[in-house]
CSV table of N, CA, C and O in Angstrom, one decimal:
chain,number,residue,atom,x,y,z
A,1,UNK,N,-31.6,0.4,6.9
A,1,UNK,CA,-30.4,-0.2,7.1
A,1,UNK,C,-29.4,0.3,6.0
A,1,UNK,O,-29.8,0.6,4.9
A,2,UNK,N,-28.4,0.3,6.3
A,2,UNK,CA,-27.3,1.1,5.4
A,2,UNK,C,-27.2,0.1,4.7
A,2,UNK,O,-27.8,-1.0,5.1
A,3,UNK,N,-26.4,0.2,3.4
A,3,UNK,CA,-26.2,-0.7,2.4
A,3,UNK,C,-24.5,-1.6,2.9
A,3,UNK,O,-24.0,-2.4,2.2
A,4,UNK,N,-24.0,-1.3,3.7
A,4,UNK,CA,-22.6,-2.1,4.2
A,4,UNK,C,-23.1,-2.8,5.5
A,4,UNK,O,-22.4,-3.6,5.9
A,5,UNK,N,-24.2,-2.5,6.2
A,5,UNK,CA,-25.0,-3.6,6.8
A,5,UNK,C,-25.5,-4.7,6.2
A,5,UNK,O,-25.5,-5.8,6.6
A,6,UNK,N,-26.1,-4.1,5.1
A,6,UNK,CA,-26.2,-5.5,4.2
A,6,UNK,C,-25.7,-6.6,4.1
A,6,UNK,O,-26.1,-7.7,4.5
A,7,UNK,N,-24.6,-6.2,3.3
A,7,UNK,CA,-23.6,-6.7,2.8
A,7,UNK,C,-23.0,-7.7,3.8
A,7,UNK,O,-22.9,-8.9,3.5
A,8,UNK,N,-22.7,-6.8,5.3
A,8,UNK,CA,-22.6,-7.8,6.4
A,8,UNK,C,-23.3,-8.8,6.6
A,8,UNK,O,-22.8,-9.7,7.3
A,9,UNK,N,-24.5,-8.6,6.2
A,9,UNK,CA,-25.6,-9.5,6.7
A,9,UNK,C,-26.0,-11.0,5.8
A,9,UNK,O,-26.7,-11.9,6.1
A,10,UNK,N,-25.2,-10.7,4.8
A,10,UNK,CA,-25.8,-11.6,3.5
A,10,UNK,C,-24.3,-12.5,3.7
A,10,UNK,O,-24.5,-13.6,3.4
A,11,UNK,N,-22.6,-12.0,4.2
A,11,UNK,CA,-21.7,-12.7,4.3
A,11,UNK,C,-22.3,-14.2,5.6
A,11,UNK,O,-22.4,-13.8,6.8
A,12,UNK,N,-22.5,-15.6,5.1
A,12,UNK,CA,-22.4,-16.4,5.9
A,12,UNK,C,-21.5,-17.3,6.3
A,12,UNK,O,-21.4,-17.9,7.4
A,13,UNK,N,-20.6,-17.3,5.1
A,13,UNK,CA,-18.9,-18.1,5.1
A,13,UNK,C,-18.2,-17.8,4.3
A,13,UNK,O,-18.7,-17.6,3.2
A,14,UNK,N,-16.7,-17.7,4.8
A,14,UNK,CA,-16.1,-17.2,3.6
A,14,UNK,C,-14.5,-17.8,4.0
A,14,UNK,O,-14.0,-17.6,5.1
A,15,UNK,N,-13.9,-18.3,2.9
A,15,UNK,CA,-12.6,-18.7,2.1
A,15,UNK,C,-11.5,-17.7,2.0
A,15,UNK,O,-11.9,-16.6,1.8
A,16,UNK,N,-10.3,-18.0,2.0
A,16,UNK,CA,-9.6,-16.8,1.0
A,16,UNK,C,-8.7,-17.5,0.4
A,16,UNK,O,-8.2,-18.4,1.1
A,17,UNK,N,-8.3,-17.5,-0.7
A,17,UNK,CA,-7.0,-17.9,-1.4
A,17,UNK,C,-5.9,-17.5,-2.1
A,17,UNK,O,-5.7,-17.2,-3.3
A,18,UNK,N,-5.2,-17.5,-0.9
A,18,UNK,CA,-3.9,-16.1,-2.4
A,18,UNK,C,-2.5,-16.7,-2.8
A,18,UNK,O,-1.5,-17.2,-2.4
A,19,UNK,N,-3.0,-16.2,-4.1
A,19,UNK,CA,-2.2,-17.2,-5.3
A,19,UNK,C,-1.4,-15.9,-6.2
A,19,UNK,O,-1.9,-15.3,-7.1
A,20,UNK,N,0.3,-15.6,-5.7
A,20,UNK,CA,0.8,-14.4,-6.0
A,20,UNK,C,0.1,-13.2,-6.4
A,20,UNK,O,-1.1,-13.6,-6.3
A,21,UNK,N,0.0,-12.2,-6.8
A,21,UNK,CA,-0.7,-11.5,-7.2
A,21,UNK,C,-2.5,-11.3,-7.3
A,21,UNK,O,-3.1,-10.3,-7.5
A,22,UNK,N,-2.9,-12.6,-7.1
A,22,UNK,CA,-4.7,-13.0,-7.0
A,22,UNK,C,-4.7,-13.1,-6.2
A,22,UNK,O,-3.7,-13.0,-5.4
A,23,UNK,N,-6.0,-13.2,-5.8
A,23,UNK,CA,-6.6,-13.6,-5.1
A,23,UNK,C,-7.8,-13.8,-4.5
A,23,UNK,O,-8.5,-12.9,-4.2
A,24,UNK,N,-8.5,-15.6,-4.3
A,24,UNK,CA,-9.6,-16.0,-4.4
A,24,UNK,C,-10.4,-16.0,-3.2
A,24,UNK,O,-10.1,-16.6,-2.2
A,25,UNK,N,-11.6,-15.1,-3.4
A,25,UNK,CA,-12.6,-15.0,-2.1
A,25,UNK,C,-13.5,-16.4,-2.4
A,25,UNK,O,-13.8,-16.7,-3.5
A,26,UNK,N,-13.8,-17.0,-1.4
A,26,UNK,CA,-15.4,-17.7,-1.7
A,26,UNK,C,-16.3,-17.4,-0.5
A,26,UNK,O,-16.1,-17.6,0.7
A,27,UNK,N,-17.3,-16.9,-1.1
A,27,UNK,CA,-18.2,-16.2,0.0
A,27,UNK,C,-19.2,-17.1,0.2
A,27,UNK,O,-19.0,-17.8,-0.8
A,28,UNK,N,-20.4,-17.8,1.0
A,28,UNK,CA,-21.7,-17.9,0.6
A,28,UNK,C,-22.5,-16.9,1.8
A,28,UNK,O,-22.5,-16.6,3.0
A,29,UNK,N,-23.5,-16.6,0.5
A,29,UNK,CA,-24.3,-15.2,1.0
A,29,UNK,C,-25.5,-16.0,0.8
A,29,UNK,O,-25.6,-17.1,0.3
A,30,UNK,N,-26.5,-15.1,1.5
A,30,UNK,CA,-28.0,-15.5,1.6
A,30,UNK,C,-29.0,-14.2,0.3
A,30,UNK,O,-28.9,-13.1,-0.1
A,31,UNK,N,-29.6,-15.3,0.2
A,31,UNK,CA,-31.0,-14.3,-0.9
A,31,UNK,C,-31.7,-13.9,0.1
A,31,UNK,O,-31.7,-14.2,1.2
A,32,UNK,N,-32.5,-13.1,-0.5
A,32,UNK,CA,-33.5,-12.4,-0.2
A,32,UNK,C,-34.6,-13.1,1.2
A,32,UNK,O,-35.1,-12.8,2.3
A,33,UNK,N,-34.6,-14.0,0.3
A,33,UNK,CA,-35.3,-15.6,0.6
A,33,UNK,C,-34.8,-16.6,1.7
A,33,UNK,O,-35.4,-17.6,2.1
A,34,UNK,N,-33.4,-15.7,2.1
A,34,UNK,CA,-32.6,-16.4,3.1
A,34,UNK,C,-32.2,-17.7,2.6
A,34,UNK,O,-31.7,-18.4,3.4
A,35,UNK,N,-32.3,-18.2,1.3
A,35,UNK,CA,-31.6,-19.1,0.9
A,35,UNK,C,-29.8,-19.2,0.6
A,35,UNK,O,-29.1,-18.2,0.9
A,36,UNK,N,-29.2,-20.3,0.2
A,36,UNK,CA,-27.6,-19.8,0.1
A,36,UNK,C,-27.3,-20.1,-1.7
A,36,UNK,O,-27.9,-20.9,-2.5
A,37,UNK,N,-26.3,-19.1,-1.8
A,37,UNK,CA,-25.6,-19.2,-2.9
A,37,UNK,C,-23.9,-19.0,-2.7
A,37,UNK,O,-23.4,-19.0,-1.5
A,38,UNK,N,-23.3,-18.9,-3.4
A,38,UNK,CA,-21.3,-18.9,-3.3
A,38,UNK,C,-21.3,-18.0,-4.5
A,38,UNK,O,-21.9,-18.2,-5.5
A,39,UNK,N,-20.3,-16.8,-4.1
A,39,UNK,CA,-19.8,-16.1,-5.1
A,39,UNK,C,-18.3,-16.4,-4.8
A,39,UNK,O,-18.0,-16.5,-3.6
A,40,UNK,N,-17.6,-16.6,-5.8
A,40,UNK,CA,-16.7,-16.8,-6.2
A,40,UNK,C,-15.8,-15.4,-7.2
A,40,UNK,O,-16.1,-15.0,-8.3
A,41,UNK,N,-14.7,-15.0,-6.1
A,41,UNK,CA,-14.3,-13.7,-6.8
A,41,UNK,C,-13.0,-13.7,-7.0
A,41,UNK,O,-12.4,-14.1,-6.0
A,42,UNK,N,-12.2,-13.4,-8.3
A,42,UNK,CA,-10.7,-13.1,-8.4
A,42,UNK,C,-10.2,-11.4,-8.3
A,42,UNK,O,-10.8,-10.4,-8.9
A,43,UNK,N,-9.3,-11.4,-7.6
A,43,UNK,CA,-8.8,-10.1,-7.4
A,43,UNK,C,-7.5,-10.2,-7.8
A,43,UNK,O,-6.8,-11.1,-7.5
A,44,UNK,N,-7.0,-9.2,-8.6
A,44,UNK,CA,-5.7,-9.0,-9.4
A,44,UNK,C,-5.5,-8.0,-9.0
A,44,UNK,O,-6.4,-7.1,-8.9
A,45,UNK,N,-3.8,-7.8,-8.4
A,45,UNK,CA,-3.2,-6.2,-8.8
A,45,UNK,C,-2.5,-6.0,-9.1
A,45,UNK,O,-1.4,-6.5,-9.1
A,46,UNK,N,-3.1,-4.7,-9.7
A,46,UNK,CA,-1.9,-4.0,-10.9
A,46,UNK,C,-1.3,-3.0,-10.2
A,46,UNK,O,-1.7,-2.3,-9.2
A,47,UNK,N,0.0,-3.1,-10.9
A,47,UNK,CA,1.1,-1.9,-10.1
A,47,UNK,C,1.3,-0.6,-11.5
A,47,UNK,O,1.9,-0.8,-12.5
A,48,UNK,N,0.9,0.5,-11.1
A,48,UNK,CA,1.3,1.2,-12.0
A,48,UNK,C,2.3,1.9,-12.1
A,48,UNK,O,2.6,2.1,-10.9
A,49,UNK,N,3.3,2.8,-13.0
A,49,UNK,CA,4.4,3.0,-13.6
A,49,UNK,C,4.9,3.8,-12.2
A,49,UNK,O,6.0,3.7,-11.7
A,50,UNK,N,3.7,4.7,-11.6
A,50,UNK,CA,4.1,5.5,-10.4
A,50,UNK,C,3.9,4.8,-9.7
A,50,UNK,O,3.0,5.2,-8.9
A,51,UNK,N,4.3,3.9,-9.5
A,51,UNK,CA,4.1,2.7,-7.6
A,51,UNK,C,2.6,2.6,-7.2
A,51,UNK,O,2.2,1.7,-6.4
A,52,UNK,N,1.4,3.6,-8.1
A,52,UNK,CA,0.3,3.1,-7.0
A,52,UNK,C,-0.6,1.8,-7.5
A,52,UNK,O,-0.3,1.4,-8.6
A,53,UNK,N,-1.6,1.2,-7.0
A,53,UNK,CA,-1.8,-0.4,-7.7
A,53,UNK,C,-3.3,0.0,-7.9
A,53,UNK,O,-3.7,1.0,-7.4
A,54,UNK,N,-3.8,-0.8,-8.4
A,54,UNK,CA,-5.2,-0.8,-8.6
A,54,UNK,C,-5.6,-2.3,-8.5
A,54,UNK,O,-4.7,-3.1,-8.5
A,55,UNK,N,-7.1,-3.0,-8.3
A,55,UNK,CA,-7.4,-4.3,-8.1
A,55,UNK,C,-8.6,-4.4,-9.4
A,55,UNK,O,-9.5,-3.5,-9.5
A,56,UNK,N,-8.5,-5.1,-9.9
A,56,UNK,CA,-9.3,-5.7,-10.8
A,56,UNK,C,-10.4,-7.0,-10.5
A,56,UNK,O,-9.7,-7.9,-10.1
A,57,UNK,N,-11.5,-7.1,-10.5
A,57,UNK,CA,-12.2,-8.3,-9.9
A,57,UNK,C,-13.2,-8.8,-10.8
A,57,UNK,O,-13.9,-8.0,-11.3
A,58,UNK,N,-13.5,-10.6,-11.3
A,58,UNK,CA,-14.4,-10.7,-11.8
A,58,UNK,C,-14.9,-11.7,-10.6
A,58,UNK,O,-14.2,-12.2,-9.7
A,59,UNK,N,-16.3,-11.9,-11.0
A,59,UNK,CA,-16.9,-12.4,-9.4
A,59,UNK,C,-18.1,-13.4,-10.6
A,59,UNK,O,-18.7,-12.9,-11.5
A,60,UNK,N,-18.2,-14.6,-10.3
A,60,UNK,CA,-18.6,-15.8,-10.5
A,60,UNK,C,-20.4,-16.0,-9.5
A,60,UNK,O,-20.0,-16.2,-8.3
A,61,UNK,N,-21.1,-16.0,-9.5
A,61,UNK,CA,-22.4,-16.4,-8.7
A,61,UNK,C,-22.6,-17.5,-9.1
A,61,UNK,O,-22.7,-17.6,-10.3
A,62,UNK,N,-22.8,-18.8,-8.2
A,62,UNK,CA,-22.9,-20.1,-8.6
A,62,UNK,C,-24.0,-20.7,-7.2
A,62,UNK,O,-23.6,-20.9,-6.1
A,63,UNK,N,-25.4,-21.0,-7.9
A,63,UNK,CA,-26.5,-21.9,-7.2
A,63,UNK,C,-26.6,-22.8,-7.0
A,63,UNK,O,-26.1,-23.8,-7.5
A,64,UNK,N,-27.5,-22.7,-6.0
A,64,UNK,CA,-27.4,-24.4,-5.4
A,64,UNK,C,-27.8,-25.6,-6.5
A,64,UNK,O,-27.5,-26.8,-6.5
A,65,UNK,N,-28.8,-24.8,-7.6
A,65,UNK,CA,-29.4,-25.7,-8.5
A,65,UNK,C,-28.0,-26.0,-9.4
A,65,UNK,O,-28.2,-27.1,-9.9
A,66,UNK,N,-27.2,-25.7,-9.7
A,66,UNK,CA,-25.6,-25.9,-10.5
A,66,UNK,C,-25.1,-26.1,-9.8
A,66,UNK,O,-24.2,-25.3,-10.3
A,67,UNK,N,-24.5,-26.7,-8.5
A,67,UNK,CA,-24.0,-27.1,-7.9
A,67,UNK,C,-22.7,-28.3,-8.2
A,67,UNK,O,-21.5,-28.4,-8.1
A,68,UNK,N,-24.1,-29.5,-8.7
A,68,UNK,CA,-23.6,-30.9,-9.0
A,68,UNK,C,-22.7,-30.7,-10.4
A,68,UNK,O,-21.6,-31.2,-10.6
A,69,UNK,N,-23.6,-29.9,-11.3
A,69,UNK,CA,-22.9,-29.7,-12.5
A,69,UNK,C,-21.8,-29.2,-12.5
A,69,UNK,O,-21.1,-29.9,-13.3
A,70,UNK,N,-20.9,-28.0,-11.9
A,70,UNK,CA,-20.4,-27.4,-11.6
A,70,UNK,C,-19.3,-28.2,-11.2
A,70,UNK,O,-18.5,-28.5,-12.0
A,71,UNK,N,-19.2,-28.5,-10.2
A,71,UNK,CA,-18.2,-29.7,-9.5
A,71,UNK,C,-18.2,-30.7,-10.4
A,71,UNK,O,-17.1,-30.6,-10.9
A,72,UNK,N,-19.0,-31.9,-11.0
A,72,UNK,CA,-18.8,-32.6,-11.9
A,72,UNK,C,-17.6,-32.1,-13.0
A,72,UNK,O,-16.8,-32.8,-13.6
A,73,UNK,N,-17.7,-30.7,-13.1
A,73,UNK,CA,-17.0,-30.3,-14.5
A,73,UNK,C,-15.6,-29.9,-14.7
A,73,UNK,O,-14.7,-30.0,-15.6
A,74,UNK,N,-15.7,-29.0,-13.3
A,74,UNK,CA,-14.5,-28.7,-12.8
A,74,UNK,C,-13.7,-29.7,-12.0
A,74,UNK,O,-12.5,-29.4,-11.7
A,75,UNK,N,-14.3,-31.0,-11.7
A,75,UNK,CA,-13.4,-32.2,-10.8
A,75,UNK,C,-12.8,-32.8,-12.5
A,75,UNK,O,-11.6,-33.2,-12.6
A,76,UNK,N,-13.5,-32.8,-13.7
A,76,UNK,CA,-13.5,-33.1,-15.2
A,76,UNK,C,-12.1,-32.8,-15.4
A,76,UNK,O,-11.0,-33.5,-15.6
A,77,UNK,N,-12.4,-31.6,-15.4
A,77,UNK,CA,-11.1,-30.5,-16.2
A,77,UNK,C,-9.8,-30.9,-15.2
A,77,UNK,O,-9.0,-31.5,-15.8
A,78,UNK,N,-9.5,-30.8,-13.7
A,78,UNK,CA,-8.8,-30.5,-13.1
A,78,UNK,C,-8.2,-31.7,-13.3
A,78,UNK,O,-7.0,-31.7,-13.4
A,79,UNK,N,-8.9,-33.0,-13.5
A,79,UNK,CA,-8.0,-34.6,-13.5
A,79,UNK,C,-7.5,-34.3,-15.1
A,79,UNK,O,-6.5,-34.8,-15.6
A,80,UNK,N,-8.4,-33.4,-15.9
A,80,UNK,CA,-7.7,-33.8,-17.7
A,80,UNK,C,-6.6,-32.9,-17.3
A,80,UNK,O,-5.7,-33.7,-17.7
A,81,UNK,N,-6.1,-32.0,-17.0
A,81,UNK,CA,-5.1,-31.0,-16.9
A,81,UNK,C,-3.6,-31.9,-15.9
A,81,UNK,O,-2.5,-31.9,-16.4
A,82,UNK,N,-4.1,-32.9,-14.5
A,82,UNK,CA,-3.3,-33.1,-14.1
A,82,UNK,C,-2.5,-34.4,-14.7
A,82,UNK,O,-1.3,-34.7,-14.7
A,83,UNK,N,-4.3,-35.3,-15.7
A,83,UNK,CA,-3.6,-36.2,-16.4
A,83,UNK,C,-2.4,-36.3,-17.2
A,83,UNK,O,-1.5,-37.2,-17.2
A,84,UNK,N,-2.8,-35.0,-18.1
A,84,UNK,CA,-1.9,-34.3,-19.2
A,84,UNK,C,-0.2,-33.6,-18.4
A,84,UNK,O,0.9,-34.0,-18.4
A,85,UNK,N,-0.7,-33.0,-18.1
A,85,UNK,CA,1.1,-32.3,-17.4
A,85,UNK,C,1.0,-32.4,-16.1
A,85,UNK,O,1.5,-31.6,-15.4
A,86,UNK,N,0.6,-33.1,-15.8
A,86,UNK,CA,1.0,-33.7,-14.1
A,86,UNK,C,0.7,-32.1,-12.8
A,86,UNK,O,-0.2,-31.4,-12.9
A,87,UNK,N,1.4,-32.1,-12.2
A,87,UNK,CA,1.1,-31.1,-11.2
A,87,UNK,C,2.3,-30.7,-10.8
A,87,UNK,O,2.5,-30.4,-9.6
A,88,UNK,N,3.2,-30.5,-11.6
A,88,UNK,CA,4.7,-29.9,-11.8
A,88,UNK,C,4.0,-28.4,-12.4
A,88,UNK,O,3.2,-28.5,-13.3
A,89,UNK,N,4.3,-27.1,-11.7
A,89,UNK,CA,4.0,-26.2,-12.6
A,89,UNK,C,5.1,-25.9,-13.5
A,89,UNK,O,6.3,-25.7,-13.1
A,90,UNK,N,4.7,-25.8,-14.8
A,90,UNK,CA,5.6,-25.3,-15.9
A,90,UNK,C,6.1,-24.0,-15.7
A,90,UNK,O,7.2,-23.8,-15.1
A,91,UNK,N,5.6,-23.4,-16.0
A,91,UNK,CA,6.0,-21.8,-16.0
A,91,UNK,C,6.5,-21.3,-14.8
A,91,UNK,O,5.9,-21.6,-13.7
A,92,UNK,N,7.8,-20.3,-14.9
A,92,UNK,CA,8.6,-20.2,-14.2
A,92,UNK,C,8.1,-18.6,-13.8
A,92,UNK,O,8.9,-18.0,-13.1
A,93,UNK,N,7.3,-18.2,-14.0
A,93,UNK,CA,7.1,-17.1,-13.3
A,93,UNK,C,5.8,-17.2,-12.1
A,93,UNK,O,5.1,-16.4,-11.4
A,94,UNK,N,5.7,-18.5,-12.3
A,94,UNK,CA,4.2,-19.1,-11.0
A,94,UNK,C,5.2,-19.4,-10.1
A,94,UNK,O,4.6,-19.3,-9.0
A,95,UNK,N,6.5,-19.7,-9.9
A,95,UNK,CA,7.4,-20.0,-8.8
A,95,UNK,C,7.8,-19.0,-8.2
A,95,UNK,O,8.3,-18.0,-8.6
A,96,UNK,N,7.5,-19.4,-6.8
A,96,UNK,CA,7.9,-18.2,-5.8
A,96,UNK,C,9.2,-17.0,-5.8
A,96,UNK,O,9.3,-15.9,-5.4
A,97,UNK,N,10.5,-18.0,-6.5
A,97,UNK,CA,11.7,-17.5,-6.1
A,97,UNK,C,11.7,-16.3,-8.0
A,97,UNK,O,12.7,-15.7,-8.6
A,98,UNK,N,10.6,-16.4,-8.3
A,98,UNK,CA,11.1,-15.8,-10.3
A,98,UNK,C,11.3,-14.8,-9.8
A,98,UNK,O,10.9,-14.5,-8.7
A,99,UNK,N,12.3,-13.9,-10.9
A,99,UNK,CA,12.5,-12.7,-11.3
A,99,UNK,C,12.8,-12.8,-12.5
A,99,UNK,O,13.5,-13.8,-12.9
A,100,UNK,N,12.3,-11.8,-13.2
A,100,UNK,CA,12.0,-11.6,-14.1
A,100,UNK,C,13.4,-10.7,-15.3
A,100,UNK,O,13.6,-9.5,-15.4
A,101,UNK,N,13.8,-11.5,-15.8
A,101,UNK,CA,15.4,-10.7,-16.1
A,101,UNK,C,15.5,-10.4,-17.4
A,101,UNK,O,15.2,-11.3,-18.1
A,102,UNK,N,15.8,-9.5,-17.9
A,102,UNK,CA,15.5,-9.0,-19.6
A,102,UNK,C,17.1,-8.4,-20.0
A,102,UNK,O,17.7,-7.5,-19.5
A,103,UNK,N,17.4,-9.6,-21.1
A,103,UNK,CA,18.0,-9.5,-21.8
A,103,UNK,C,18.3,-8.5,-22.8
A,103,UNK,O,17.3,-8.5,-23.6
A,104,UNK,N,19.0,-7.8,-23.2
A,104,UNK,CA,19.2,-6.7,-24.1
A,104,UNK,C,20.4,-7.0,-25.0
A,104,UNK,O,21.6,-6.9,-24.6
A,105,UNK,N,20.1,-7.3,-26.2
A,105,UNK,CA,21.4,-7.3,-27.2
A,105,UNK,C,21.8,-5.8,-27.7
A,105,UNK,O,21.2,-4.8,-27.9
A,106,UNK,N,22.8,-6.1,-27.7
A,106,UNK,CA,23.6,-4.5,-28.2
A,106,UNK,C,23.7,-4.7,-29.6
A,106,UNK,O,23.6,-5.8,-30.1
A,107,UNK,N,23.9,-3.7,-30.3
A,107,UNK,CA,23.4,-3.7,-32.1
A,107,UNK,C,24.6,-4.6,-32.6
A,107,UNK,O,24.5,-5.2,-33.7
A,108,UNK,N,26.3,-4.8,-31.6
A,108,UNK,CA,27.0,-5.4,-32.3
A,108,UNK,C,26.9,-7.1,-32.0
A,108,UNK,O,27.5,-8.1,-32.5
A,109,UNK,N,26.0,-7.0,-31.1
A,109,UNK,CA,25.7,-8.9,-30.9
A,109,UNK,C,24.5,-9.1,-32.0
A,109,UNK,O,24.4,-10.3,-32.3
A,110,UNK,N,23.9,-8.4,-32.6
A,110,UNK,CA,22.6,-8.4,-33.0
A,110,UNK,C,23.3,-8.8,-34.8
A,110,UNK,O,22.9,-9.5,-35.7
A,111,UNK,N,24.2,-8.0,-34.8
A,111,UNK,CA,25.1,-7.8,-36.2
A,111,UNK,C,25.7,-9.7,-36.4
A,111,UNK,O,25.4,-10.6,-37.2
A,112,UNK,N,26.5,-9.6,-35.2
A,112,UNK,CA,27.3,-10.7,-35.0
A,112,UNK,C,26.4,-12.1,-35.3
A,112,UNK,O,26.8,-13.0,-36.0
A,113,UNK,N,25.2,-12.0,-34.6
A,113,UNK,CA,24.2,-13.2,-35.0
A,113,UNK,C,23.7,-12.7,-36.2
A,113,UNK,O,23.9,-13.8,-36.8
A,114,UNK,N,23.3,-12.2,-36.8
A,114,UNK,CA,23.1,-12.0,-38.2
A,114,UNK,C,24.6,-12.7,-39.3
A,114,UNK,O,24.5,-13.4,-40.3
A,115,UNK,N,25.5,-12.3,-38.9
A,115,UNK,CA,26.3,-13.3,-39.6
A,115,UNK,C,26.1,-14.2,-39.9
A,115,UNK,O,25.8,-14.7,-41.0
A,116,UNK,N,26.4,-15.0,-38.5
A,116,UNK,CA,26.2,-16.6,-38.7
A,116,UNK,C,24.9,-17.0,-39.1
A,116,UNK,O,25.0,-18.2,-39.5
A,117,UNK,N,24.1,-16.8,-39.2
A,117,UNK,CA,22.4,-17.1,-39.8
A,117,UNK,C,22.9,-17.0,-41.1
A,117,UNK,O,23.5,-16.1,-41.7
A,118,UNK,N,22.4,-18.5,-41.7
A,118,UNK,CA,22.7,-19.1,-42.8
A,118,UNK,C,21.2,-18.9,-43.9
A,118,UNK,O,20.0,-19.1,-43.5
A,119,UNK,N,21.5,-18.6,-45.4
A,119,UNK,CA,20.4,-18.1,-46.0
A,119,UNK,C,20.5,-19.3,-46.9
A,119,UNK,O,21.4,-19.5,-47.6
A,120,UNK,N,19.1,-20.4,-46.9
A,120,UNK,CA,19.5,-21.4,-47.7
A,120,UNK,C,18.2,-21.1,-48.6
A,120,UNK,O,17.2,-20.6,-48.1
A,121,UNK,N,18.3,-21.4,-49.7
A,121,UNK,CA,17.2,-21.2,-50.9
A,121,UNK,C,16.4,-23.4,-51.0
A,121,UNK,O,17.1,-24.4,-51.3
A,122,UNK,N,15.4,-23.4,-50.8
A,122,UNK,CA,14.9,-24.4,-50.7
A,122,UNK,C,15.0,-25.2,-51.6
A,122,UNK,O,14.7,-26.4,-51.4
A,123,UNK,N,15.7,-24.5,-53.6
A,123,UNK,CA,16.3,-25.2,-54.6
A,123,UNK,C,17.5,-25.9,-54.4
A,123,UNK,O,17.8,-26.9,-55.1
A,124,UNK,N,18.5,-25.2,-53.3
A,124,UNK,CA,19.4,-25.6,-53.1
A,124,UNK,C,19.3,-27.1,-51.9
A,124,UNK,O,20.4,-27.8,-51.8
A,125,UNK,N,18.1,-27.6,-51.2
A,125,UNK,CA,18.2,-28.8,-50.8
A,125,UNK,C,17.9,-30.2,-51.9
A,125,UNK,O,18.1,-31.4,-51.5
């Protein structure tokens, strides 16, 4: 059997989740043993200087025996995170509509704020 028959063979359910530029597979595959496990994979792309992208992936294997733990910890974190900053996302480049806009001072704005910046000697308070 070829090795992408495999592969087919071991996929039993699968998720996708895409979150701008990521993107979360959850697979559960079978062992050997025909038992199940869930991999869990993030997929990132990069765009390089000449337009073409590349994907980066780290991939998570998580058993049935960690299961309980696993959920316990991450249900943990996910309520301490929403407790703390609510579920407003902060950062403005997780929002759909960002672009990303870069400011450039010219050497005579750069001069100009150097003026006004005031030099106080800490004997002088």
């Amino acid at each position: 059997m070829r090795e992408n028959d495999m592969l087919e063979k071991d996929e039993i359910f699968s998720k996708v989740l895409r979150a701008g530029r990521r993107t979360y597979f959850f697979d559960v595959r079978a062992t050997k043993a025909d038992d199940y496990y869930i991999t869990i994979t993030e997929s990132k792309k990069f765009t390089e200087e000449d337009g073409s992208f590349h994907f980066k992936k780290h991939k998570i294997y998580l058993y049935k025996e960690d299961f309980a733990a696993f959920t316990d910890i991450l249900e943990e974190m996910t309520a301490y995170v929403l407790n703390h900053k609510g579920e407003e996302v902060i950062s403005e480049r997780h929002q759909k509509d960002f672009k990303r806009e870069y400011v450039q001072e010219t050497a005579e704005e750069t001069k100009t704020s150097e003026k006004s910046f005031t030099d106080i000697d800490f004997d002088d308070i």
